[in-house]
Amino acid sequence: SRSSAASDVYKRQAFDSASGGDGRGDTTRTGRDADAVVTAAATARIVALGLVASNAEQPLVLTSRVLRAMRLVLNGLRGHDPILVVGKDGCGKSELVHLVAFLCNAHVEGITVTPETEPADIIGGMVPEANPKANERVRWRDGPVTHAFTTGSWCLIDNLGDAEAPVVERLNPLIEAEPDLVLTEKGSVCNEVRHPRYRLFATMSPPDRTNSK
């Protein structure tokens, strides 16, 4: 479709402009041109999703702070280190990651953390087998982190600040310089093979000094 084709053009232009034209993340190349194509890419995303008509007014306002954050995220993608986006509730942290993923043609596996979230919710676990013809009564089901790690998606963990200690402890091997994932919950003792396109993102609100974890 026309909107899909426009999205592809805007994505390429936006990534090139924000990353310096060669994908290496040259932060010296900024300005109105980069802002314009990134803003156009945001419009193309909304149009491609069918949320507004192609002739509608600009559906998303990108301030200079948001554009700067997008450039920082794009620059951070040069390596494999996890990226943490910190900001007030409702300021658009998750949408920022989704928009950058759109520009990079990446799929996002997401989970929103609450105090009730358990390690199995993010890594995976054994679940009842729905197929009555199966020999096993239970089967393994990947969590969003494991699925992203092995298939090359981006994993977005929202509200990381709400995670309890067991969840943080289970994530620790994944935020090392060389991410490591062993599915001990599955009875495995071997490292899972990390897909080269895998990236880990997390969002959180600024810690409350009166009640910080």
GROMACS .gro file of N, CA and C in nm, residues 12-164:
model
  459
   12ARG      N    1   1.392   0.431   0.662
   12ARG     CA    2   1.531   0.433   0.616
   12ARG      C    3   1.592   0.571   0.635
   13GLN      N    4   1.519   0.676   0.597
   13GLN     CA    5   1.571   0.811   0.610
   13GLN      C    6   1.591   0.849   0.757
   14ALA      N    7   1.495   0.812   0.841
   14ALA     CA    8   1.505   0.848   0.981
   14ALA      C    9   1.624   0.780   1.047
   15PHE      N   10   1.642   0.650   1.020
   15PHE     CA   11   1.753   0.580   1.081
   15PHE      C   12   1.886   0.637   1.032
   16ASP      N   13   1.896   0.664   0.901
   16ASP     CA   14   2.020   0.718   0.847
   16ASP      C   15   2.050   0.855   0.908
   17SER      N   16   1.948   0.937   0.921
   17SER     CA   17   1.970   1.072   0.975
   17SER      C   18   2.009   1.068   1.121
   18ALA      N   19   1.940   0.986   1.199
   18ALA     CA   20   1.968   0.980   1.342
   18ALA      C   21   2.099   0.910   1.373
   19SER      N   22   2.140   0.819   1.283
   19SER     CA   23   2.262   0.743   1.310
   19SER      C   24   2.382   0.793   1.231
   20GLY      N   25   2.365   0.905   1.161
   20GLY     CA   26   2.478   0.963   1.090
   20GLY      C   27   2.491   0.917   0.947
   21GLY      N   28   2.391   0.847   0.894
   21GLY     CA   29   2.391   0.811   0.754
   21GLY      C   30   2.454   0.677   0.725
   22ASP      N   31   2.534   0.623   0.819
   22ASP     CA   32   2.599   0.495   0.792
   22ASP      C   33   2.565   0.391   0.895
   23GLY      N   34   2.468   0.421   0.985
   23GLY     CA   35   2.426   0.324   1.084
   23GLY      C   36   2.519   0.312   1.203
   24ARG      N   37   2.624   0.394   1.212
   24ARG     CA   38   2.720   0.379   1.320
   24ARG      C   39   2.690   0.471   1.438
   25GLY      N   40   2.590   0.557   1.422
   25GLY     CA   41   2.550   0.640   1.535
   25GLY      C   42   2.634   0.764   1.554
   26ASP      N   43   2.662   0.839   1.449
   26ASP     CA   44   2.740   0.962   1.458
   26ASP      C   45   2.653   1.070   1.519
   27THR      N   46   2.677   1.104   1.645
   27THR     CA   47   2.591   1.199   1.715
   27THR      C   48   2.613   1.341   1.670
   28THR      N   49   2.709   1.368   1.584
   28THR     CA   50   2.734   1.505   1.540
   28THR      C   51   2.633   1.547   1.434
   29ARG      N   52   2.567   1.451   1.373
   29ARG     CA   53   2.472   1.485   1.269
   29ARG      C   54   2.333   1.493   1.328
   30THR      N   55   2.294   1.613   1.366
   30THR     CA   56   2.161   1.636   1.420
   30THR      C   57   2.108   1.765   1.359
   31GLY      N   58   1.983   1.798   1.387
   31GLY     CA   59   1.927   1.922   1.334
   31GLY      C   60   1.790   1.902   1.276
   32ARG      N   61   1.747   2.002   1.200
   32ARG     CA   62   1.610   2.001   1.150
   32ARG      C   63   1.583   1.887   1.052
   33ASP      N   64   1.682   1.852   0.970
   33ASP     CA   65   1.660   1.745   0.873
   33ASP      C   66   1.630   1.613   0.945
   34ALA      N   67   1.712   1.581   1.046
   34ALA     CA   68   1.690   1.458   1.121
   34ALA      C   69   1.556   1.463   1.192
   35ASP      N   70   1.525   1.579   1.252
   35ASP     CA   71   1.398   1.592   1.322
   35ASP      C   72   1.280   1.571   1.227
   36ALA      N   73   1.293   1.624   1.105
   36ALA     CA   74   1.183   1.616   1.010
   36ALA      C   75   1.155   1.472   0.968
   37VAL      N   76   1.261   1.398   0.937
   37VAL     CA   77   1.236   1.261   0.889
   37VAL      C   78   1.193   1.170   1.002
   38VAL      N   79   1.243   1.192   1.124
   38VAL     CA   80   1.198   1.110   1.236
   38VAL      C   81   1.052   1.139   1.266
   39THR      N   82   1.013   1.268   1.260
   39THR     CA   83   0.873   1.304   1.281
   39THR      C   84   0.787   1.244   1.171
   40ALA      N   85   0.836   1.247   1.048
   40ALA     CA   86   0.762   1.187   0.937
   40ALA      C   87   0.747   1.037   0.957
   41ALA      N   88   0.850   0.974   1.011
   41ALA     CA   89   0.843   0.830   1.036
   41ALA      C   90   0.738   0.800   1.141
   42ALA      N   91   0.728   0.886   1.242
   42ALA     CA   92   0.625   0.866   1.344
   42ALA      C   93   0.486   0.876   1.282
   43THR      N   94   0.468   0.974   1.193
   43THR     CA   95   0.340   0.988   1.124
   43THR      C   96   0.311   0.863   1.041
   44ALA      N   97   0.414   0.816   0.969
   44ALA     CA   98   0.395   0.698   0.884
   44ALA      C   99   0.356   0.577   0.965
   45ARG      N  100   0.412   0.566   1.086
   45ARG     CA  101   0.378   0.452   1.171
   45ARG      C  102   0.231   0.455   1.209
   46ILE      N  103   0.182   0.572   1.250
   46ILE     CA  104   0.042   0.584   1.290
   46ILE      C  105  -0.050   0.556   1.171
   47VAL      N  106  -0.012   0.606   1.053
   47VAL     CA  107  -0.092   0.583   0.933
   47VAL      C  108  -0.091   0.435   0.897
   48ALA      N  109   0.027   0.372   0.903
   48ALA     CA  110   0.040   0.231   0.867
   48ALA      C  111  -0.045   0.143   0.958
   49LEU      N  112  -0.058   0.183   1.084
   49LEU     CA  113  -0.138   0.107   1.178
   49LEU      C  114  -0.288   0.130   1.158
   50GLY      N  115  -0.322   0.225   1.069
   50GLY     CA  116  -0.461   0.251   1.041
   50GLY      C  117  -0.531   0.333   1.147
   51LEU      N  118  -0.452   0.402   1.233
   51LEU     CA  119  -0.515   0.478   1.341
   51LEU      C  120  -0.568   0.612   1.292
   52VAL      N  121  -0.507   0.667   1.186
   52VAL     CA  122  -0.555   0.792   1.128
   52VAL      C  123  -0.541   0.782   0.976
   53ALA      N  124  -0.613   0.868   0.907
   53ALA     CA  125  -0.603   0.872   0.762
   53ALA      C  126  -0.472   0.939   0.721
   54SER      N  127  -0.426   0.909   0.600
   54SER     CA  128  -0.299   0.964   0.554
   54SER      C  129  -0.303   1.115   0.538
   55ASN      N  130  -0.422   1.173   0.523
   55ASN     CA  131  -0.433   1.317   0.507
   55ASN      C  132  -0.468   1.388   0.638
   56ALA      N  133  -0.461   1.316   0.750
   56ALA     CA  134  -0.493   1.377   0.879
   56ALA      C  135  -0.378   1.464   0.927
   57GLU      N  136  -0.406   1.544   1.028
   57GLU     CA  137  -0.302   1.628   1.086
   57GLU      C  138  -0.200   1.542   1.159
   58GLN      N  139  -0.083   1.601   1.186
   58GLN     CA  140   0.024   1.530   1.255
   58GLN      C  141  -0.029   1.467   1.385
   59PRO      N  142  -0.029   1.333   1.396
   59PRO     CA  143  -0.092   1.268   1.511
   59PRO      C  144  -0.001   1.256   1.632
   60LEU      N  145   0.126   1.285   1.617
   60LEU     CA  146   0.220   1.266   1.727
   60LEU      C  147   0.316   1.384   1.731
   61VAL      N  148   0.326   1.447   1.846
   61VAL     CA  149   0.415   1.561   1.862
   61VAL      C  150   0.546   1.513   1.923
   62LEU      N  151   0.654   1.532   1.852
   62LEU     CA  152   0.786   1.492   1.900
   62LEU      C  153   0.864   1.617   1.940
   63THR      N  154   0.887   1.631   2.068
   63THR     CA  155   0.963   1.745   2.117
   63THR      C  156   1.112   1.721   2.099
   64SER      N  157   1.190   1.823   2.121
   64SER     CA  158   1.336   1.808   2.107
   64SER      C  159   1.390   1.707   2.206
   65ARG      N  160   1.329   1.697   2.324
   65ARG     CA  161   1.375   1.598   2.423
   65ARG      C  162   1.347   1.456   2.377
   66VAL      N  163   1.230   1.436   2.315
   66VAL     CA  164   1.196   1.302   2.265
   66VAL      C  165   1.289   1.264   2.151
   67LEU      N  166   1.314   1.358   2.061
   67LEU     CA  167   1.404   1.330   1.950
   67LEU      C  168   1.544   1.299   1.999
   68ARG      N  169   1.587   1.371   2.101
   68ARG     CA  170   1.720   1.343   2.157
   68ARG      C  171   1.723   1.204   2.218
   69ALA      N  172   1.615   1.167   2.287
   69ALA     CA  173   1.608   1.033   2.346
   69ALA      C  174   1.612   0.925   2.238
   70MET      N  175   1.545   0.950   2.126
   70MET     CA  176   1.546   0.855   2.017
   70MET      C  177   1.687   0.837   1.961
   71ARG      N  178   1.759   0.945   1.949
   71ARG     CA  179   1.896   0.936   1.899
   71ARG      C  180   1.984   0.858   1.996
   72LEU      N  181   1.964   0.882   2.125
   72LEU     CA  182   2.043   0.809   2.225
   72LEU      C  183   2.016   0.658   2.216
   73VAL      N  184   1.888   0.623   2.197
   73VAL     CA  185   1.854   0.481   2.186
   73VAL      C  186   1.916   0.422   2.060
   74LEU      N  187   1.906   0.495   1.948
   74LEU     CA  188   1.965   0.446   1.824
   74LEU      C  189   2.116   0.428   1.837
   75ASN      N  190   2.179   0.523   1.905
   75ASN     CA  191   2.324   0.511   1.926
   75ASN      C  192   2.355   0.391   2.016
   76GLY      N  193   2.269   0.368   2.116
   76GLY     CA  194   2.291   0.256   2.206
   76GLY      C  195   2.279   0.122   2.137
   77LEU      N  196   2.210   0.118   2.025
   77LEU     CA  197   2.192  -0.008   1.953
   77LEU      C  198   2.319  -0.055   1.884
   78ARG      N  199   2.421   0.029   1.883
   78ARG     CA  200   2.548  -0.014   1.821
   78ARG      C  201   2.609  -0.130   1.898
   79GLY      N  202   2.582  -0.135   2.027
   79GLY     CA  203   2.632  -0.246   2.108
   79GLY      C  204   2.518  -0.338   2.148
   80HIS      N  205   2.546  -0.429   2.238
   80HIS     CA  206   2.445  -0.523   2.285
   80HIS      C  207   2.407  -0.499   2.429
   81ASP      N  208   2.450  -0.387   2.486
   81ASP     CA  209   2.416  -0.358   2.625
   81ASP      C  210   2.267  -0.329   2.638
   82PRO      N  211   2.205  -0.370   2.747
   82PRO     CA  212   2.064  -0.336   2.770
   82PRO      C  213   2.046  -0.185   2.776
   83ILE      N  214   1.929  -0.139   2.738
   83ILE     CA  215   1.898   0.004   2.737
   83ILE      C  216   1.784   0.029   2.835
   84LEU      N  217   1.808   0.118   2.931
   84LEU     CA  218   1.707   0.154   3.030
   84LEU      C  219   1.656   0.295   3.001
   85VAL      N  220   1.524   0.307   2.985
   85VAL     CA  221   1.459   0.435   2.960
   85VAL      C  222   1.387   0.477   3.087
   86VAL      N  223   1.427   0.591   3.142
   86VAL     CA  224   1.371   0.638   3.269
   86VAL      C  225   1.293   0.766   3.245
   87GLY      N  226   1.174   0.773   3.300
   87GLY     CA  227   1.092   0.893   3.287
   87GLY      C  228   0.967   0.881   3.371
   88LYS      N  229   0.896   0.991   3.383
   88LYS     CA  230   0.775   0.993   3.464
   88LYS      C  231   0.667   0.904   3.402
   89ASP      N  232   0.573   0.863   3.485
   89ASP     CA  233   0.462   0.780   3.437
   89ASP      C  234   0.387   0.850   3.325
   90GLY      N  235   0.361   0.776   3.218
   90GLY     CA  236   0.281   0.830   3.109
   90GLY      C  237   0.352   0.925   3.015
   91CYS      N  238   0.484   0.931   3.022
   91CYS     CA  239   0.557   1.026   2.937
   91CYS      C  240   0.592   0.968   2.801
   92GLY      N  241   0.563   0.840   2.776
   92GLY     CA  242   0.587   0.783   2.644
   92GLY      C  243   0.712   0.699   2.632
   93LYS      N  244   0.758   0.642   2.742
   93LYS     CA  245   0.882   0.561   2.739
   93LYS      C  246   0.865   0.437   2.651
   94SER      N  247   0.756   0.367   2.672
   94SER     CA  248   0.733   0.244   2.595
   94SER      C  249   0.711   0.276   2.448
   95GLU      N  250   0.633   0.379   2.419
   95GLU     CA  251   0.607   0.416   2.281
   95GLU      C  252   0.736   0.457   2.210
   96LEU      N  253   0.828   0.518   2.285
   96LEU     CA  254   0.958   0.554   2.227
   96LEU      C  255   1.030   0.429   2.176
   97VAL      N  256   1.032   0.324   2.258
   97VAL     CA  257   1.099   0.200   2.218
   97VAL      C  258   1.027   0.137   2.099
   98HIS      N  259   0.895   0.137   2.102
   98HIS     CA  260   0.819   0.079   1.991
   98HIS      C  261   0.843   0.157   1.861
   99LEU      N  262   0.855   0.288   1.870
   99LEU     CA  263   0.878   0.369   1.751
   99LEU      C  264   1.017   0.342   1.694
  100VAL      N  265   1.117   0.334   1.781
  100VAL     CA  266   1.252   0.303   1.733
  100VAL      C  267   1.255   0.163   1.672
  101ALA      N  268   1.183   0.069   1.732
  101ALA     CA  269   1.176  -0.066   1.677
  101ALA      C  270   1.113  -0.063   1.537
  102PHE      N  271   1.011   0.020   1.522
  102PHE     CA  272   0.949   0.036   1.391
  102PHE      C  273   1.049   0.087   1.288
  103LEU      N  274   1.129   0.184   1.327
  103LEU     CA  275   1.230   0.239   1.236
  103LEU      C  276   1.334   0.134   1.198
  104CYS      N  277   1.359   0.041   1.288
  104CYS     CA  278   1.463  -0.061   1.265
  104CYS      C  279   1.406  -0.194   1.218
  105ASN      N  280   1.276  -0.197   1.185
  105ASN     CA  281   1.212  -0.321   1.140
  105ASN      C  282   1.229  -0.435   1.243
  106ALA      N  283   1.214  -0.402   1.369
  106ALA     CA  284   1.230  -0.501   1.475
  106ALA      C  285   1.094  -0.531   1.538
  107HIS      N  286   1.080  -0.656   1.581
  107HIS     CA  287   0.959  -0.698   1.653
  107HIS      C  288   0.985  -0.688   1.803
  108VAL      N  289   0.885  -0.640   1.877
  108VAL     CA  290   0.899  -0.620   2.021
  108VAL      C  291   0.817  -0.723   2.097
  109GLU      N  292   0.885  -0.793   2.188
  109GLU     CA  293   0.818  -0.881   2.284
  109GLU      C  294   0.812  -0.805   2.416
  110GLY      N  295   0.693  -0.782   2.468
  110GLY     CA  296   0.681  -0.698   2.585
  110GLY      C  297   0.615  -0.764   2.703
  111ILE      N  298   0.650  -0.717   2.821
  111ILE     CA  299   0.584  -0.759   2.944
  111ILE      C  300   0.586  -0.642   3.041
  112THR      N  301   0.473  -0.623   3.110
  112THR     CA  302   0.464  -0.518   3.211
  112THR      C  303   0.480  -0.581   3.348
  113VAL      N  304   0.579  -0.535   3.422
  113VAL     CA  305   0.611  -0.592   3.552
  113VAL      C  306   0.525  -0.530   3.660
  114THR      N  307   0.477  -0.614   3.750
  114THR     CA  308   0.407  -0.571   3.871
  114THR      C  309   0.474  -0.642   3.989
  115PRO      N  310   0.442  -0.602   4.111
  115PRO     CA  311   0.498  -0.674   4.227
  115PRO      C  312   0.462  -0.821   4.228
  116GLU      N  313   0.357  -0.861   4.155
  116GLU     CA  314   0.315  -1.001   4.151
  116GLU      C  315   0.385  -1.081   4.042
  117THR      N  316   0.463  -1.014   3.957
  117THR     CA  317   0.531  -1.083   3.848
  117THR      C  318   0.635  -1.180   3.904
  118GLU      N  319   0.637  -1.300   3.850
  118GLU     CA  320   0.731  -1.403   3.892
  118GLU      C  321   0.833  -1.430   3.782
  119PRO      N  322   0.947  -1.490   3.815
  119PRO     CA  323   1.048  -1.521   3.712
  119PRO      C  324   0.992  -1.601   3.596
  120ALA      N  325   0.900  -1.693   3.624
  120ALA     CA  326   0.842  -1.774   3.516
  120ALA      C  327   0.766  -1.689   3.416
  121ASP      N  328   0.714  -1.574   3.458
  121ASP     CA  329   0.640  -1.487   3.367
  121ASP      C  330   0.730  -1.425   3.262
  122ILE      N  331   0.856  -1.407   3.294
  122ILE     CA  332   0.947  -1.344   3.199
  122ILE      C  333   1.036  -1.446   3.127
  123ILE      N  334   1.070  -1.555   3.193
  123ILE     CA  335   1.158  -1.655   3.134
  123ILE      C  336   1.080  -1.767   3.067
  124GLY      N  337   0.975  -1.812   3.132
  124GLY     CA  338   0.895  -1.922   3.080
  124GLY      C  339   0.875  -2.029   3.185
  125GLY      N  340   0.796  -2.128   3.152
  125GLY     CA  341   0.770  -2.235   3.248
  125GLY      C  342   0.690  -2.347   3.185
  126MET      N  343   0.664  -2.447   3.265
  126MET     CA  344   0.586  -2.562   3.220
  126MET      C  345   0.437  -2.529   3.232
  127VAL      N  346   0.363  -2.559   3.126
  127VAL     CA  347   0.220  -2.533   3.124
  127VAL      C  348   0.147  -2.660   3.082
  128PRO      N  349   0.019  -2.674   3.116
  128PRO     CA  350  -0.056  -2.794   3.075
  128PRO      C  351  -0.062  -2.806   2.923
  129GLU      N  352  -0.050  -2.927   2.875
  129GLU     CA  353  -0.059  -2.954   2.732
  129GLU      C  354  -0.205  -2.955   2.689
  130ALA      N  355  -0.238  -2.865   2.594
  130ALA     CA  356  -0.377  -2.853   2.551
  130ALA      C  357  -0.416  -2.962   2.451
  131ASN      N  358  -0.318  -3.020   2.386
  131ASN     CA  359  -0.347  -3.122   2.285
  131ASN      C  360  -0.371  -3.257   2.353
  132PRO      N  361  -0.493  -3.310   2.348
  132PRO     CA  362  -0.522  -3.437   2.419
  132PRO      C  363  -0.448  -3.556   2.360
  133LYS      N  364  -0.397  -3.543   2.236
  133LYS     CA  365  -0.327  -3.653   2.171
  133LYS      C  366  -0.177  -3.655   2.206
  134ALA      N  367  -0.132  -3.550   2.275
  134ALA     CA  368   0.010  -3.544   2.310
  134ALA      C  369   0.044  -3.646   2.417
  135ASN      N  370   0.167  -3.697   2.410
  135ASN     CA  371   0.212  -3.796   2.509
  135ASN      C  372   0.239  -3.734   2.645
  136GLU      N  373   0.283  -3.608   2.644
  136GLU     CA  374   0.315  -3.539   2.769
  136GLU      C  375   0.196  -3.456   2.815
  137ARG      N  376   0.179  -3.448   2.945
  137ARG     CA  377   0.070  -3.368   3.000
  137ARG      C  378   0.108  -3.222   3.018
  138VAL      N  379   0.235  -3.194   3.020
  138VAL     CA  380   0.282  -3.056   3.032
  138VAL      C  381   0.387  -3.031   2.924
  139ARG      N  382   0.405  -2.906   2.891
  139ARG     CA  383   0.505  -2.867   2.792
  139ARG      C  384   0.568  -2.735   2.834
  140TRP      N  385   0.685  -2.708   2.777
  140TRP     CA  386   0.754  -2.583   2.808
  140TRP      C  387   0.701  -2.472   2.718
  141ARG      N  388   0.682  -2.355   2.777
  141ARG     CA  389   0.642  -2.237   2.699
  141ARG      C  390   0.737  -2.124   2.731
  142ASP      N  391   0.802  -2.069   2.627
  142ASP     CA  392   0.895  -1.959   2.646
  142ASP      C  393   0.825  -1.836   2.699
  143GLY      N  394   0.892  -1.763   2.788
  143GLY     CA  395   0.848  -1.632   2.827
  143GLY      C  396   0.899  -1.530   2.727
  144PRO      N  397   0.858  -1.404   2.738
  144PRO     CA  398   0.897  -1.303   2.639
  144PRO      C  399   1.048  -1.282   2.629
  145VAL      N  400   1.119  -1.290   2.742
  145VAL     CA  401   1.264  -1.271   2.737
  145VAL      C  402   1.330  -1.385   2.662
  146THR      N  403   1.293  -1.506   2.693
  146THR     CA  404   1.352  -1.623   2.626
  146THR      C  405   1.320  -1.624   2.479
  147HIS      N  406   1.196  -1.594   2.445
  147HIS     CA  407   1.156  -1.595   2.304
  147HIS      C  408   1.233  -1.489   2.226
  148ALA      N  409   1.248  -1.370   2.283
  148ALA     CA  410   1.324  -1.265   2.216
  148ALA      C  411   1.470  -1.303   2.203
  149PHE      N  412   1.526  -1.361   2.307
  149PHE     CA  413   1.668  -1.399   2.311
  149PHE      C  414   1.701  -1.498   2.200
  150THR      N  415   1.612  -1.590   2.173
  150THR     CA  416   1.641  -1.698   2.077
  150THR      C  417   1.592  -1.669   1.936
  151THR      N  418   1.497  -1.575   1.920
  151THR     CA  419   1.442  -1.549   1.787
  151THR      C  420   1.485  -1.416   1.728
  152GLY      N  421   1.552  -1.332   1.806
  152GLY     CA  422   1.601  -1.206   1.752
  152GLY      C  423   1.506  -1.090   1.764
  153SER      N  424   1.409  -1.100   1.853
  153SER     CA  425   1.319  -0.987   1.878
  153SER      C  426   1.383  -0.892   1.978
  154TRP      N  427   1.320  -0.778   1.996
  154TRP     CA  428   1.356  -0.687   2.105
  154TRP      C  429   1.264  -0.717   2.221
  155CYS      N  430   1.319  -0.726   2.341
  155CYS     CA  431   1.238  -0.751   2.459
  155CYS      C  432   1.225  -0.621   2.538
  156LEU      N  433   1.103  -0.583   2.566
  156LEU     CA  434   1.076  -0.461   2.642
  156LEU      C  435   1.012  -0.498   2.775
  157ILE      N  436   1.080  -0.466   2.884
  157ILE     CA  437   1.029  -0.492   3.018
  157ILE      C  438   0.984  -0.359   3.078
  158ASP      N  439   0.853  -0.342   3.085
  158ASP     CA  440   0.798  -0.217   3.137
  158ASP      C  441   0.791  -0.221   3.289
  159ASN      N  442   0.813  -0.103   3.350
  159ASN     CA  443   0.801  -0.087   3.495
  159ASN      C  444   0.898  -0.177   3.571
  160LEU      N  445   1.023  -0.179   3.528
  160LEU     CA  446   1.122  -0.264   3.592
  160LEU      C  447   1.138  -0.230   3.740
  161GLY      N  448   1.111  -0.106   3.776
  161GLY     CA  449   1.124  -0.065   3.915
  161GLY      C  450   1.028  -0.135   4.008
  162ASP      N  451   0.922  -0.196   3.953
  162ASP     CA  452   0.825  -0.269   4.035
  162ASP      C  453   0.862  -0.416   4.055
  163ALA      N  454   0.972  -0.459   3.994
  163ALA     CA  455   1.011  -0.600   4.002
  163ALA      C  456   1.060  -0.634   4.142
  164GLU      N  457   1.019  -0.750   4.191
  164GLU     CA  458   1.067  -0.800   4.319
  164GLU      C  459   1.204  -0.866   4.300
   0.00000   0.00000   0.00000
